[in-house]
mmCIF file of C-alpha atoms in Angstrom:
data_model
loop_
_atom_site.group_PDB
_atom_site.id
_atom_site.type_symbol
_atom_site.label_atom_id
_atom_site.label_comp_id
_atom_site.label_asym_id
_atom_site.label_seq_id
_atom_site.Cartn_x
_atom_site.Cartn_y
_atom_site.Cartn_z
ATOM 1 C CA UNK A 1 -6.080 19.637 1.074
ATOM 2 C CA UNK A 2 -4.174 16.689 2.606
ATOM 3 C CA UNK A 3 -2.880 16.766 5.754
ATOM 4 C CA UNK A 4 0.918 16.390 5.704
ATOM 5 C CA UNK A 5 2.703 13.107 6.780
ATOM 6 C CA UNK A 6 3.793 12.904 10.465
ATOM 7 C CA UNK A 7 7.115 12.150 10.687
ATOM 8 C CA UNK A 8 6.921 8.370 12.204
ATOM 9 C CA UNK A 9 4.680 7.729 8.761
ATOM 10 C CA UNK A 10 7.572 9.318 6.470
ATOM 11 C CA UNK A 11 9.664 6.915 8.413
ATOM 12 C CA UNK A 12 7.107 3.969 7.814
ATOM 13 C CA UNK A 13 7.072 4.690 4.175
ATOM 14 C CA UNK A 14 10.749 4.931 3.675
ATOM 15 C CA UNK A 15 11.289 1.488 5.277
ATOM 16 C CA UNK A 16 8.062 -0.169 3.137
ATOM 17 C CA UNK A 17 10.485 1.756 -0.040
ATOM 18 C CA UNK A 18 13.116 -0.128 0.980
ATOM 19 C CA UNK A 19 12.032 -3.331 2.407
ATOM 20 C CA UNK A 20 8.827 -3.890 0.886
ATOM 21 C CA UNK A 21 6.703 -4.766 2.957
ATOM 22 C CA UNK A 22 6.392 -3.291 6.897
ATOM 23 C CA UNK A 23 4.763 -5.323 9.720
ATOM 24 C CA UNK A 24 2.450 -3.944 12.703
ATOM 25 C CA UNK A 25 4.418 -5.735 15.388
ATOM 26 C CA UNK A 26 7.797 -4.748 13.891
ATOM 27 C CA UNK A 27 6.794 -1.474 13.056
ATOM 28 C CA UNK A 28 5.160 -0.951 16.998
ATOM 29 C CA UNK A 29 8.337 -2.631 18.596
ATOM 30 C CA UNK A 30 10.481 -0.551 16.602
ATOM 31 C CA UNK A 31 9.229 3.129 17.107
ATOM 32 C CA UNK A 32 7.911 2.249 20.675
ATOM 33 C CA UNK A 33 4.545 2.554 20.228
ATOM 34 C CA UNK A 34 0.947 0.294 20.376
ATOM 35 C CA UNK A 35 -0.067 -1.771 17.597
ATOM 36 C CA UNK A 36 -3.073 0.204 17.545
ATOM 37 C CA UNK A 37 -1.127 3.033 16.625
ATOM 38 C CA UNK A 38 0.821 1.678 13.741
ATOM 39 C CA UNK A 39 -2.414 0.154 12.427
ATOM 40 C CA UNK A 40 -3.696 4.063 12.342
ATOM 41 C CA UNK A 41 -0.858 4.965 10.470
ATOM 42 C CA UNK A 42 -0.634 2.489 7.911
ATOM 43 C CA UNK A 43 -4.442 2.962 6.886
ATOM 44 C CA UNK A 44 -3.939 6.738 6.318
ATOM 45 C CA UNK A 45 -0.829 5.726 4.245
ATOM 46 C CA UNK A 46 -3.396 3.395 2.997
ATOM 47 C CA UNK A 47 -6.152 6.030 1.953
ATOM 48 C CA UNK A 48 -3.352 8.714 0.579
ATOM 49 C CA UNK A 49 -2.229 5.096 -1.736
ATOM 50 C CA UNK A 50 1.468 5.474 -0.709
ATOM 51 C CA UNK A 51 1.086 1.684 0.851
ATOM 52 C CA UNK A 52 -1.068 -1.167 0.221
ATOM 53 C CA UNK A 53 -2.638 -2.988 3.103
ATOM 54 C CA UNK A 54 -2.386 -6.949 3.599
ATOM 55 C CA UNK A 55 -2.834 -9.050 6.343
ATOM 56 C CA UNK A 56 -0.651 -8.189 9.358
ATOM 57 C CA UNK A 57 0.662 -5.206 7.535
ATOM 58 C CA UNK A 58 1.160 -3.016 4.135
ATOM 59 C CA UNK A 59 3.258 -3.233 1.303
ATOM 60 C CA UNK A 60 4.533 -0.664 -0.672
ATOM 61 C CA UNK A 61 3.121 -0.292 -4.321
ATOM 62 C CA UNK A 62 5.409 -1.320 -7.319
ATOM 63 C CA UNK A 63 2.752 -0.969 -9.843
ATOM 64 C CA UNK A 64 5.053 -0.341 -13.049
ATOM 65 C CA UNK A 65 8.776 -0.274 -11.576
ATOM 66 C CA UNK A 66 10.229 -3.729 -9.263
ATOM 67 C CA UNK A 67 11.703 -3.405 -5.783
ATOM 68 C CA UNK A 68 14.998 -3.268 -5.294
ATOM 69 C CA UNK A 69 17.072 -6.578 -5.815
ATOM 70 C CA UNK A 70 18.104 -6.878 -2.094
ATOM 71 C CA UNK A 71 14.902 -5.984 -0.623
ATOM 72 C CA UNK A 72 13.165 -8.692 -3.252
ATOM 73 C CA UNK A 73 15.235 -11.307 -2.007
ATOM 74 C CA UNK A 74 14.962 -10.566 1.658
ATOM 75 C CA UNK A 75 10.794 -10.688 1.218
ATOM 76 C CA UNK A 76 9.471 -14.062 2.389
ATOM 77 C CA UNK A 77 12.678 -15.573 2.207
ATOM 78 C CA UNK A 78 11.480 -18.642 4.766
ATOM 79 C CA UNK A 79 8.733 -19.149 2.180
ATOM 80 C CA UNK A 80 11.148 -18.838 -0.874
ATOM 81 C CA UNK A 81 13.379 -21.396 0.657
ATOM 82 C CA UNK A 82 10.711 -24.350 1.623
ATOM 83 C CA UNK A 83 9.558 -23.504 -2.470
ATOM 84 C CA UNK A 84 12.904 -24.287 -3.620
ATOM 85 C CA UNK A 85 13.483 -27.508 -1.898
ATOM 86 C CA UNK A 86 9.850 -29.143 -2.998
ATOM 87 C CA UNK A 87 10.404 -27.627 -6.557
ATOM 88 C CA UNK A 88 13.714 -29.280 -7.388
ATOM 89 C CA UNK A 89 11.690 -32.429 -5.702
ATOM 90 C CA UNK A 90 9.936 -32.636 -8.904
ATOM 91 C CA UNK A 91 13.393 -32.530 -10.678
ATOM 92 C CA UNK A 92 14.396 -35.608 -11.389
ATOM 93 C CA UNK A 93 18.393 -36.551 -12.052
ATOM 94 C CA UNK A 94 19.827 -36.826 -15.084
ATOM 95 C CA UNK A 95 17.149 -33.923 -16.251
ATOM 96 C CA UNK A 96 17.374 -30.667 -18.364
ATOM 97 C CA UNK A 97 16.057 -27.532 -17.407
ATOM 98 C CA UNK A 98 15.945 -23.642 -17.876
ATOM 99 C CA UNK A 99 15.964 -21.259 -14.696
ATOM 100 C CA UNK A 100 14.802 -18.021 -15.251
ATOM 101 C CA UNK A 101 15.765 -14.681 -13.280
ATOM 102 C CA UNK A 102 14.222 -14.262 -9.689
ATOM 103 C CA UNK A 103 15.417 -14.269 -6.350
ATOM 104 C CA UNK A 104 12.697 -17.881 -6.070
ATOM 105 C CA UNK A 105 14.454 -19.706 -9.047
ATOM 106 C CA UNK A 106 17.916 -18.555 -7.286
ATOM 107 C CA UNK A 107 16.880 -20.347 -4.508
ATOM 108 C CA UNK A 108 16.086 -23.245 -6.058
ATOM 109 C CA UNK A 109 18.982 -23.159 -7.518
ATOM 110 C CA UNK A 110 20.825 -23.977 -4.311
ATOM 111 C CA UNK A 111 18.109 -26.414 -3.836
ATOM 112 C CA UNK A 112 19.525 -28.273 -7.142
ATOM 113 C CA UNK A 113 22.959 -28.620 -6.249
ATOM 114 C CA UNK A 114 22.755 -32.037 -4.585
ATOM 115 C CA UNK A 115 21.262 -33.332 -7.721
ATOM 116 C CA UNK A 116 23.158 -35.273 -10.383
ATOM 117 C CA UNK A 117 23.362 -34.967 -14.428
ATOM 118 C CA UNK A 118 21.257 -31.888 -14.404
ATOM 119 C CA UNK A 119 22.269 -29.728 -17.982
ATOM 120 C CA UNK A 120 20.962 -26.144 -16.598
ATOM 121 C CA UNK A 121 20.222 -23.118 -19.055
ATOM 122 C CA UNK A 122 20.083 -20.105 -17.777
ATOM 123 C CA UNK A 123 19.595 -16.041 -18.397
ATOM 124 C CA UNK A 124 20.650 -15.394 -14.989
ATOM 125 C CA UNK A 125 24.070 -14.682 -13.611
ATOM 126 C CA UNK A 126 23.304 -15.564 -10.172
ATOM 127 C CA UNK A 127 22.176 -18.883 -11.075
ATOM 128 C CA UNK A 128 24.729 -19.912 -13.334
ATOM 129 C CA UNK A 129 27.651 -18.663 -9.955
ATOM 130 C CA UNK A 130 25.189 -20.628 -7.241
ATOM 131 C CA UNK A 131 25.414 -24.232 -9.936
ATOM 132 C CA UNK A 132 28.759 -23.660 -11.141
ATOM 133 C CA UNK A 133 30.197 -25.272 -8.214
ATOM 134 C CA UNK A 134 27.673 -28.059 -8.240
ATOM 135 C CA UNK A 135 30.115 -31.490 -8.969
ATOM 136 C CA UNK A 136 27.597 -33.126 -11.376
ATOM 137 C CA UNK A 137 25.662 -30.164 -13.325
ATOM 138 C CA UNK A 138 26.428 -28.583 -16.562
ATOM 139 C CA UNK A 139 25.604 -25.229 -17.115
ATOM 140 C CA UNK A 140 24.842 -23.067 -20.035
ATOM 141 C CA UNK A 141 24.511 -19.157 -20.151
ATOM 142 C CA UNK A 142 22.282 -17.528 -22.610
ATOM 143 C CA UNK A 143 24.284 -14.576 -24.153
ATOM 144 C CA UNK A 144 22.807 -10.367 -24.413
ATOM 145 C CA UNK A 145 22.616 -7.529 -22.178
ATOM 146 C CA UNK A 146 23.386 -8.400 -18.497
ATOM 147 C CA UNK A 147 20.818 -6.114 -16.168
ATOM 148 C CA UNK A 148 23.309 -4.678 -13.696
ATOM 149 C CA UNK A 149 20.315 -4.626 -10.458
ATOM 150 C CA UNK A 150 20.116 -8.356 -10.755
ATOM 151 C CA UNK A 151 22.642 -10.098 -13.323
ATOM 152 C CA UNK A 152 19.767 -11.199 -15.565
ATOM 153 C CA UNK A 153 20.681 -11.527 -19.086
ATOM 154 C CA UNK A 154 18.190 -10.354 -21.325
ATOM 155 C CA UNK A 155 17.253 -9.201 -25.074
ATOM 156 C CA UNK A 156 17.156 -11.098 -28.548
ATOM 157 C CA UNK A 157 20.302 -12.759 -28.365
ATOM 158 C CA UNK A 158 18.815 -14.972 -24.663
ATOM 159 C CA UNK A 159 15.638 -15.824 -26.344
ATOM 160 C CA UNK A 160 17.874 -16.718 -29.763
ATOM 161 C CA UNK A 161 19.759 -19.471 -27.449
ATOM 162 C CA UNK A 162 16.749 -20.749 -25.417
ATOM 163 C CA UNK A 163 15.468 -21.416 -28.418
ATOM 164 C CA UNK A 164 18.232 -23.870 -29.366
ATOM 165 C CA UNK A 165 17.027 -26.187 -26.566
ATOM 166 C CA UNK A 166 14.126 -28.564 -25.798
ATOM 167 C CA UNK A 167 14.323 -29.212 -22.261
ATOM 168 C CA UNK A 168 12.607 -31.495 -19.401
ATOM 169 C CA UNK A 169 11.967 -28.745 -17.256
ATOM 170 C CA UNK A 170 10.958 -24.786 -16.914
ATOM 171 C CA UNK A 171 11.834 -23.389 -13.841
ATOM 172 C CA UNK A 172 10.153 -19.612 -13.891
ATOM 173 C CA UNK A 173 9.145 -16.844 -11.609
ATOM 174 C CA UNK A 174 6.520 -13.968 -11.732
ATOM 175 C CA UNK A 175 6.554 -10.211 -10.352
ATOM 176 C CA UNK A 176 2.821 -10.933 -10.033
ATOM 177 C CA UNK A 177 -0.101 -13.227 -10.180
ATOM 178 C CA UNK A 178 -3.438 -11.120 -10.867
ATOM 179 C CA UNK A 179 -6.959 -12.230 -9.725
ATOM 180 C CA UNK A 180 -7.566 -14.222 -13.113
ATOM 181 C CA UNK A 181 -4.293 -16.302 -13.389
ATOM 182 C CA UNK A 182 -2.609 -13.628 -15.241
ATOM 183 C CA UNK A 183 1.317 -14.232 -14.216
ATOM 184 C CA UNK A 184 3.084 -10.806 -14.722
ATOM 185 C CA UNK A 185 6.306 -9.009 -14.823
ATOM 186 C CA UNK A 186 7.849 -5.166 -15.069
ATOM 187 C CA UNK A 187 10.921 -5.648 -18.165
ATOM 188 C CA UNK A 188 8.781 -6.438 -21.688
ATOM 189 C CA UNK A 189 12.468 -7.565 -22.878
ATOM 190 C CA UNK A 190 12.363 -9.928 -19.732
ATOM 191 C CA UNK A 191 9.250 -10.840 -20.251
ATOM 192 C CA UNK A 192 10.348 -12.287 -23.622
ATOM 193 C CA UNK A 193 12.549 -14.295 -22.918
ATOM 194 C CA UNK A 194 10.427 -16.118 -19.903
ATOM 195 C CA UNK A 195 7.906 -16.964 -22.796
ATOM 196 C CA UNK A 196 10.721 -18.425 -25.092
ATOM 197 C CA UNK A 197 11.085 -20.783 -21.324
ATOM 198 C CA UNK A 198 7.891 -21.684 -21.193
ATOM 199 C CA UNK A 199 7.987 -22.728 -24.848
ATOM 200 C CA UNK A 200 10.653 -24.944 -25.052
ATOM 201 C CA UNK A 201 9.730 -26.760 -21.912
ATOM 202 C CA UNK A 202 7.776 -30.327 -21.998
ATOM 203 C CA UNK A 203 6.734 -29.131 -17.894
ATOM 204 C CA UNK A 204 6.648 -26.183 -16.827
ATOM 205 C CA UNK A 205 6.588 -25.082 -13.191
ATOM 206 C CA UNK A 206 5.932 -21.443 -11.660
ATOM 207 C CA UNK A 207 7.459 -20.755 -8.376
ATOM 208 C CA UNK A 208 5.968 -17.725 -6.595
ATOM 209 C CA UNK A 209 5.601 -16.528 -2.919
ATOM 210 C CA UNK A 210 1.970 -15.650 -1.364
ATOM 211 C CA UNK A 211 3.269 -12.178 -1.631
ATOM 212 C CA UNK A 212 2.991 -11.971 -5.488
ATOM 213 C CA UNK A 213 -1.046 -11.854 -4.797
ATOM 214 C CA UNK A 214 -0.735 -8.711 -3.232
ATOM 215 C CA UNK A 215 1.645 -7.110 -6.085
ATOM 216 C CA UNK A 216 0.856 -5.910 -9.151
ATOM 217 C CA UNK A 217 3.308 -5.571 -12.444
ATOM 218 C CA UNK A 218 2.400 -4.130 -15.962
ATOM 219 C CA UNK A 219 3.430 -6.879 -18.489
ATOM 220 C CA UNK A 220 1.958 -9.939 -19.335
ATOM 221 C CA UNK A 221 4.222 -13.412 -19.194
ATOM 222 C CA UNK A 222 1.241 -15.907 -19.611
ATOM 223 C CA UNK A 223 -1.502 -17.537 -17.616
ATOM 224 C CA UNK A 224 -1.336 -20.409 -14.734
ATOM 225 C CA UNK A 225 -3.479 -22.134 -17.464
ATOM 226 C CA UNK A 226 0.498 -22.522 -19.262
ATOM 227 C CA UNK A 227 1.934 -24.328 -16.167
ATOM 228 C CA UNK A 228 2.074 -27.705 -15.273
ATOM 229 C CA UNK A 229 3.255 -27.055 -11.310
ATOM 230 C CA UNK A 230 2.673 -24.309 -8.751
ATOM 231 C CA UNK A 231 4.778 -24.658 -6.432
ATOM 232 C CA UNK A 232 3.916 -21.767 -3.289
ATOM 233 C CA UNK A 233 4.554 -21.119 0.409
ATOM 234 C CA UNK A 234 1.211 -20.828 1.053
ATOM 235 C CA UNK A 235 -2.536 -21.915 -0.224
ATOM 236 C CA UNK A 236 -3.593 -19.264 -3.035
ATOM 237 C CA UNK A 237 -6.921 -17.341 -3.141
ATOM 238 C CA UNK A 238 -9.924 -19.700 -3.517
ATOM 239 C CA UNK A 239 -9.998 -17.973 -7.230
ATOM 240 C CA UNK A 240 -6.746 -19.307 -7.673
ATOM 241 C CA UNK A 241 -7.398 -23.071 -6.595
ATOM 242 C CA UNK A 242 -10.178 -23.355 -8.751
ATOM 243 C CA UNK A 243 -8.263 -22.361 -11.521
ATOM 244 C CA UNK A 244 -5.507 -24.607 -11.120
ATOM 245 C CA UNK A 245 -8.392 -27.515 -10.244
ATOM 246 C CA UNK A 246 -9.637 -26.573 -13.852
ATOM 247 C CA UNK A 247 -6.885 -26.411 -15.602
ATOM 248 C CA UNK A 248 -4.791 -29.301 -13.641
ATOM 249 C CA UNK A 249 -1.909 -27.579 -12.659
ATOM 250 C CA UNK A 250 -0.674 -29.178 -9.695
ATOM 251 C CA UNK A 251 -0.910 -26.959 -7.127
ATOM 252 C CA UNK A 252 2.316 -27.724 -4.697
ATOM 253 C CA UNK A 253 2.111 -25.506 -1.094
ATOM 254 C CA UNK A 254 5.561 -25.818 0.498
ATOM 255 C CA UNK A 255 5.867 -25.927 4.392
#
């Protein structure tokens, strides 16, 4: 029979559930303890699976449902911003391009507002608010069901409109990267409409975190094989940077 949870590990657990991820210096600073301590608690969280362990810390598992928005955009956020700014490098002015939803291509968003004669198509809300007061960028919104945890628009009627468009540029996120290449997401209906992106692009770049190689999500968008740029905040697995050597995607490490 397992041992129940003491209560400084039900705390630990609740703040990887709402944060994401926990940290051993954080975690030791916060409830006044050693490191050594913390690291004993997160590897029994660790062999009961209620966290994952990665370097310097755990995460918590979001095997088949995402985190919440605000805790997905606080994650890595250093990392997501130094993506953002060498992604819309690659943008050229006078360009078109799709964003997809993600707190990543939100940030690149901001990134984008100093360019000029961008036309933008989005499915998400956020993105379309953060370039709507750019001077020099026209935006277009996809139409169907807007996803009330993160304003992304979603269903037949967003994959209907992307459709309509052949654009310079595909701006996408992931959930999750897997150990093959595999680039994954939670929302099938999401999911969708990324691959509609990817289609109607002429390049195509992925912008992901180094946290997406510790996370793992149930539905498949496509494979780094489909991307022309990966643009991250730090290197990959070696797995990883073979693949992208093999299948020349540029592999873009921000920072």
């Amino acid at each position: 029979m397992a041992q129940p949870l003491q209560p400084r590990q039900i705390d630990i657990l609740d703040i990887a559930r709402r944060e994401g991820r926990v940290e051993v210096e954080s975690l030791a600073a916060h409830f006044a303890v050693t490191p050594q301590t913390i690291r004993k608690d997160l590897n029994e969280l660790c062999d009961l699976e209620k966290l994952q362990r990665v370097h310097g810390g755990a995460v918590y598992p979001s095997n088949t449902a995402n985190l919440a928005y605000q805790a997905r955009r606080d994650m890595a956020s250093e990392g997501k911003a130094r993506i953002a700014e060498a992604a819309a490098g690659i943008i050229p002015n006078n360009s078109s391009l799709i964003l997809n939803i993600g707190t990543t291509t939100e940030q690149v968003a901001h990134a984008l507002r100093r360019h000029v004669g961008l036309m933008v198509i989005t499915n998400n809300l956020n993105v379309a608010f953060i370039l709507s007061e750019a001077e020099d960028v026209e935006v277009v919104i996809t139409g169907g069901m807007v996803r009330k945890s993160d304003r992304g628009i979603i269903g037949a009627a967003a994959v209907d409109l992307i459709r309509q468009f052949r654009v310079d540029f595909a701006i996408i996120g992931a959930s999750a990267i897997d150990d093959g290449g595999e680039l994954l997401d939670f929302d099938y209906r999401e999911v969708r409409v990324a691959q509609a992106i990817i289609e109607q692009a002429r390049k195509k770049i992925l912008v992901a975190d180094h946290m997406k190689f510790q996370r793992r999500a149930p539905v498949q968008i496509g494979s780094l094989k489909d991307i022309d740029y990966f643009v991250t905040d730090a290197p990959p697995p070696k797995p990883i940077e073979r693949l992208c050597r093999e299948a020349r995607v540029e592999l873009v490490v921000a920072g």
